[in-house]
Structures are given as structure tokens and as C-alpha cells.
PDB file of C-alpha atoms in Angstrom:
ATOM      1  CA  UNK A 288       0.005  -0.123  -0.157  1.00 68.00           C
ATOM      2  CA  UNK A 289       1.515   3.362  -0.970  1.00 83.00           C
ATOM      3  CA  UNK A 290      -0.301   5.436   1.386  1.00 82.00           C
ATOM      4  CA  UNK A 291       0.775   3.448   3.979  1.00 80.00           C
ATOM      5  CA  UNK A 292       4.471   3.665   2.854  1.00 86.00           C
ATOM      6  CA  UNK A 293       4.165   7.382   2.610  1.00 88.00           C
ATOM      7  CA  UNK A 294       3.051   7.588   6.218  1.00 86.00           C
ATOM      8  CA  UNK A 295       5.782   5.352   7.393  1.00 88.00           C
ATOM      9  CA  UNK A 296       8.637   7.510   5.467  1.00 91.00           C
ATOM     10  CA  UNK A 297       6.988  10.511   7.175  1.00 91.00           C
ATOM     11  CA  UNK A 298       7.082   9.052  10.663  1.00 92.00           C
ATOM     12  CA  UNK A 299      10.651   8.126  10.319  1.00 93.00           C
ATOM     13  CA  UNK A 300      11.404  11.722   9.269  1.00 96.00           C
ATOM     14  CA  UNK A 301       9.468  12.966  12.414  1.00 96.00           C
ATOM     15  CA  UNK A 302      11.325  10.730  14.432  1.00 96.00           C
ATOM     16  CA  UNK A 303      14.437  11.784  13.080  1.00 97.00           C
ATOM     17  CA  UNK A 304      13.497  15.564  13.737  1.00 97.00           C
ATOM     18  CA  UNK A 305      12.555  15.118  17.318  1.00 97.00           C
ATOM     19  CA  UNK A 306      15.528  12.937  18.327  1.00 97.00           C
ATOM     20  CA  UNK A 307      17.713  16.139  16.695  1.00 97.00           C
ATOM     21  CA  UNK A 308      15.556  18.583  18.749  1.00 97.00           C
ATOM     22  CA  UNK A 309      15.901  16.884  21.900  1.00 97.00           C
ATOM     23  CA  UNK A 310      19.603  16.265  21.351  1.00 96.00           C
ATOM     24  CA  UNK A 311      19.911  20.148  21.571  1.00 97.00           C
ATOM     25  CA  UNK A 312      17.240  20.262  24.274  1.00 96.00           C
ATOM     26  CA  UNK A 313      14.962  22.277  22.303  1.00 97.00           C
ATOM     27  CA  UNK A 314      11.512  21.162  24.053  1.00 96.00           C
ATOM     28  CA  UNK A 315       9.801  24.259  22.567  1.00 97.00           C
ATOM     29  CA  UNK A 316      10.512  23.158  19.000  1.00 97.00           C
ATOM     30  CA  UNK A 317       9.400  19.627  20.030  1.00 97.00           C
ATOM     31  CA  UNK A 318       6.160  20.858  21.717  1.00 97.00           C
ATOM     32  CA  UNK A 319       5.718  22.762  18.327  1.00 97.00           C
ATOM     33  CA  UNK A 320       5.915  19.541  16.270  1.00 97.00           C
ATOM     34  CA  UNK A 321       3.610  17.662  18.548  1.00 97.00           C
ATOM     35  CA  UNK A 322       1.073  20.463  18.407  1.00 97.00           C
ATOM     36  CA  UNK A 323       1.279  20.491  14.567  1.00 97.00           C
ATOM     37  CA  UNK A 324       0.860  16.698  14.389  1.00 97.00           C
ATOM     38  CA  UNK A 325      -2.152  16.917  16.754  1.00 97.00           C
ATOM     39  CA  UNK A 326      -4.131  19.829  15.486  1.00 97.00           C
ATOM     40  CA  UNK A 327      -3.194  19.628  11.619  1.00 96.00           C
ATOM     41  CA  UNK A 328      -3.520  15.762  11.580  1.00 96.00           C
ATOM     42  CA  UNK A 329      -4.717  13.803  14.391  1.00 96.00           C
ATOM     43  CA  UNK A 330      -7.762  16.213  14.898  1.00 96.00           C
ATOM     44  CA  UNK A 331      -8.359  16.841  11.274  1.00 96.00           C
ATOM     45  CA  UNK A 332     -11.557  15.424   9.510  1.00 96.00           C
ATOM     46  CA  UNK A 333     -10.034  13.536   6.800  1.00 96.00           C
ATOM     47  CA  UNK A 334      -9.500  10.196   7.987  1.00 95.00           C
ATOM     48  CA  UNK A 335      -6.370   9.567   6.106  1.00 93.00           C
ATOM     49  CA  UNK A 336      -4.883  12.784   7.612  1.00 94.00           C
ATOM     50  CA  UNK A 337      -5.822  11.391  11.107  1.00 96.00           C
ATOM     51  CA  UNK A 338      -4.234   8.067  10.523  1.00 94.00           C
ATOM     52  CA  UNK A 339      -0.959   9.890   9.498  1.00 94.00           C
ATOM     53  CA  UNK A 340      -1.181  12.142  12.441  1.00 96.00           C
ATOM     54  CA  UNK A 341      -1.425   9.214  14.735  1.00 96.00           C
ATOM     55  CA  UNK A 342       1.535   7.177  13.194  1.00 95.00           C
ATOM     56  CA  UNK A 343       3.598  10.656  13.491  1.00 96.00           C
ATOM     57  CA  UNK A 344       2.941  11.342  16.995  1.00 97.00           C
ATOM     58  CA  UNK A 345       3.595   7.837  17.999  1.00 97.00           C
ATOM     59  CA  UNK A 346       6.941   8.304  16.055  1.00 97.00           C
ATOM     60  CA  UNK A 347       7.427  11.431  18.221  1.00 97.00           C
ATOM     61  CA  UNK A 348       6.930   9.634  21.207  1.00 97.00           C
ATOM     62  CA  UNK A 349       9.214   6.844  20.246  1.00 96.00           C
ATOM     63  CA  UNK A 350      11.971   9.479  19.546  1.00 97.00           C
ATOM     64  CA  UNK A 351      11.422  11.268  23.053  1.00 97.00           C
ATOM     65  CA  UNK A 352      12.183   8.029  24.902  1.00 94.00           C
ATOM     66  CA  UNK A 353      12.653   8.426  28.726  1.00 92.00           C
ATOM     67  CA  UNK A 354      11.736  12.258  28.034  1.00 95.00           C
ATOM     68  CA  UNK A 355       8.125  11.473  26.982  1.00 95.00           C
ATOM     69  CA  UNK A 356       6.815  12.448  30.383  1.00 94.00           C
ATOM     70  CA  UNK A 357       7.490  15.861  29.494  1.00 95.00           C
ATOM     71  CA  UNK A 358       4.876  15.757  26.535  1.00 96.00           C
ATOM     72  CA  UNK A 359       2.503  12.868  27.669  1.00 95.00           C
ATOM     73  CA  UNK A 360      -0.415  15.461  28.377  1.00 95.00           C
ATOM     74  CA  UNK A 361      -0.189  16.633  24.763  1.00 96.00           C
ATOM     75  CA  UNK A 362       0.230  13.289  23.120  1.00 96.00           C
ATOM     76  CA  UNK A 363      -2.187  10.751  25.079  1.00 96.00           C
ATOM     77  CA  UNK A 364      -5.411  12.801  25.056  1.00 96.00           C
ATOM     78  CA  UNK A 365      -5.849  13.074  21.106  1.00 97.00           C
ATOM     79  CA  UNK A 366      -4.934   9.503  20.634  1.00 96.00           C
ATOM     80  CA  UNK A 367      -7.706   8.756  23.179  1.00 96.00           C
ATOM     81  CA  UNK A 368      -9.952  10.716  21.076  1.00 95.00           C
ATOM     82  CA  UNK A 369      -9.226   8.199  18.129  1.00 95.00           C
ATOM     83  CA  UNK A 370     -10.731   5.453  19.896  1.00 93.00           C
ATOM     84  CA  UNK A 371     -14.287   6.490  19.511  1.00 93.00           C
ATOM     85  CA  UNK A 372     -13.720   7.861  15.743  1.00 94.00           C
ATOM     86  CA  UNK A 373     -16.310   6.960  13.222  1.00 93.00           C
ATOM     87  CA  UNK A 374     -13.725   5.153  10.871  1.00 94.00           C
ATOM     88  CA  UNK A 375     -12.758   2.059  12.008  1.00 93.00           C
ATOM     89  CA  UNK A 376      -9.351   2.073  10.519  1.00 93.00           C
ATOM     90  CA  UNK A 377      -8.702   5.465  12.560  1.00 95.00           C
ATOM     91  CA  UNK A 378      -9.640   3.455  15.659  1.00 94.00           C
ATOM     92  CA  UNK A 379      -7.192   0.665  14.490  1.00 94.00           C
ATOM     93  CA  UNK A 380      -4.384   3.267  13.975  1.00 94.00           C
ATOM     94  CA  UNK A 381      -5.328   4.753  17.378  1.00 95.00           C
ATOM     95  CA  UNK A 382      -4.948   1.382  18.949  1.00 93.00           C
ATOM     96  CA  UNK A 383      -1.443   0.646  17.420  1.00 94.00           C
ATOM     97  CA  UNK A 384      -0.244   4.377  18.064  1.00 95.00           C
ATOM     98  CA  UNK A 385      -1.068   3.993  21.836  1.00 94.00           C
ATOM     99  CA  UNK A 386       0.653   0.644  21.981  1.00 93.00           C
ATOM    100  CA  UNK A 387       3.919   2.343  20.768  1.00 94.00           C
ATOM    101  CA  UNK A 388       3.199   5.428  22.988  1.00 96.00           C
ATOM    102  CA  UNK A 389       2.545   3.138  26.059  1.00 94.00           C
ATOM    103  CA  UNK A 390       5.867   1.123  25.293  1.00 94.00           C
ATOM    104  CA  UNK A 391       8.096   4.235  25.629  1.00 94.00           C
ATOM    105  CA  UNK A 392       5.846   5.962  28.195  1.00 90.00           C
ATOM    106  CA  UNK A 393       5.638   3.262  30.866  1.00 89.00           C
ATOM    107  CA  UNK A 394       5.041   5.056  34.212  1.00 88.00           C
ATOM    108  CA  UNK A 395       4.320   8.304  32.885  1.00 90.00           C
ATOM    109  CA  UNK A 396       1.335   6.668  31.161  1.00 89.00           C
ATOM    110  CA  UNK A 397      -0.173   6.324  34.874  1.00 85.00           C
ATOM    111  CA  UNK A 398      -1.576   9.853  34.598  1.00 87.00           C
ATOM    112  CA  UNK A 399      -4.133   8.473  31.909  1.00 88.00           C
ATOM    113  CA  UNK A 400      -4.330   4.968  33.381  1.00 89.00           C
ATOM    114  CA  UNK A 401      -8.378   5.157  33.825  1.00 92.00           C
ATOM    115  CA  UNK A 402      -8.925   6.828  30.311  1.00 92.00           C
ATOM    116  CA  UNK A 403      -6.624   4.280  28.617  1.00 89.00           C
ATOM    117  CA  UNK A 404      -8.222   1.449  30.497  1.00 89.00           C
ATOM    118  CA  UNK A 405     -11.849   2.778  29.577  1.00 90.00           C
ATOM    119  CA  UNK A 406     -10.624   3.188  25.862  1.00 90.00           C
ATOM    120  CA  UNK A 407      -9.155  -0.128  25.440  1.00 88.00           C
ATOM    121  CA  UNK A 408     -12.189  -1.789  27.146  1.00 88.00           C
ATOM    122  CA  UNK A 409     -14.547  -0.354  24.451  1.00 88.00           C
ATOM    123  CA  UNK A 410     -12.145  -0.960  21.713  1.00 87.00           C
ATOM    124  CA  UNK A 411     -12.363  -4.952  22.691  1.00 85.00           C
ATOM    125  CA  UNK A 412     -16.144  -4.697  22.228  1.00 85.00           C
ATOM    126  CA  UNK A 413     -15.745  -3.058  18.792  1.00 81.00           C
ATOM    127  CA  UNK A 414     -17.699  -4.371  15.867  1.00 84.00           C
ATOM    128  CA  UNK A 415     -14.348  -4.317  13.586  1.00 85.00           C
ATOM    129  CA  UNK A 416     -12.530  -7.545  14.194  1.00 83.00           C
ATOM    130  CA  UNK A 417      -9.229  -5.674  13.108  1.00 82.00           C
ATOM    131  CA  UNK A 418      -9.781  -2.979  15.912  1.00 83.00           C
ATOM    132  CA  UNK A 419     -10.439  -5.798  18.433  1.00 74.00           C
ATOM    133  CA  UNK A 420      -7.303  -7.659  17.654  1.00 77.00           C
ATOM    134  CA  UNK A 421      -5.342  -4.371  17.564  1.00 72.00           C
TER     135      UNK A 421
END
């Protein structure tokens, strides 16, 4: 799928940019990157934009590594919103993104434990099997 490959390449670029910014301790610019991904893509109306934004936010989280705690409040809530999207593919990408964010976030994710638990509980009951298995 060409669109998925484009998203993956863009996510790798986001990851590179965020790593570079963090190596220079430029947290203001990292916040701007995350805000751009969230506001222009994750919260967009277009499902393809949402899916790309979710992959991008997860890539940013991976690049942040142990520093994700500085940005967890900007990253997690919009991904949680994707759990209730009308498009099953957006819900699936949201689930995959949250998995990758949680792998990196570990303890810093406890702030959102109740919301994540509630969201995952709803995804388990999703009518789409891909979302359920995600």
C-alpha cells in the first residue's frame, strides 16, 4: 500500500526531527512539532490525515524515549479521542499508536490509566475485528 509507505517514511522523518531537537534540548520546538501533528492531522476531519497524524505522534513519542513524560499530556488525549472515531481504520491506527506510545511512556502513562483502560475496554468490544485484535 503506497499510502501506508508514505506515512511510514513521514513518521521516520518526524522521529529523526524530534531526536535531533531533543539532542539540543529544544523542548519548545518539540512541543511545536507535537502540536502541529495533533492539530493539523490527528484532529483533522479527513481519516487519512488522522491516520498519518497518529503514526506521526507515535513516532515522536518513540523519539522522545525517557523524556516522553514532558509531553505525555499533549500526546495521549488526542490519541484517546481516536478510539471513538467513526472510521474503524482510525480506531485501529489509534490503538496501534497508543501501544507504541505506552511502550515508551511506561510510568508516565499512569496519569491517564483510567482513560486508557476505559478506551481499551471499548475497543475490545468494537464491531470491527481488526480493531478488536489491534
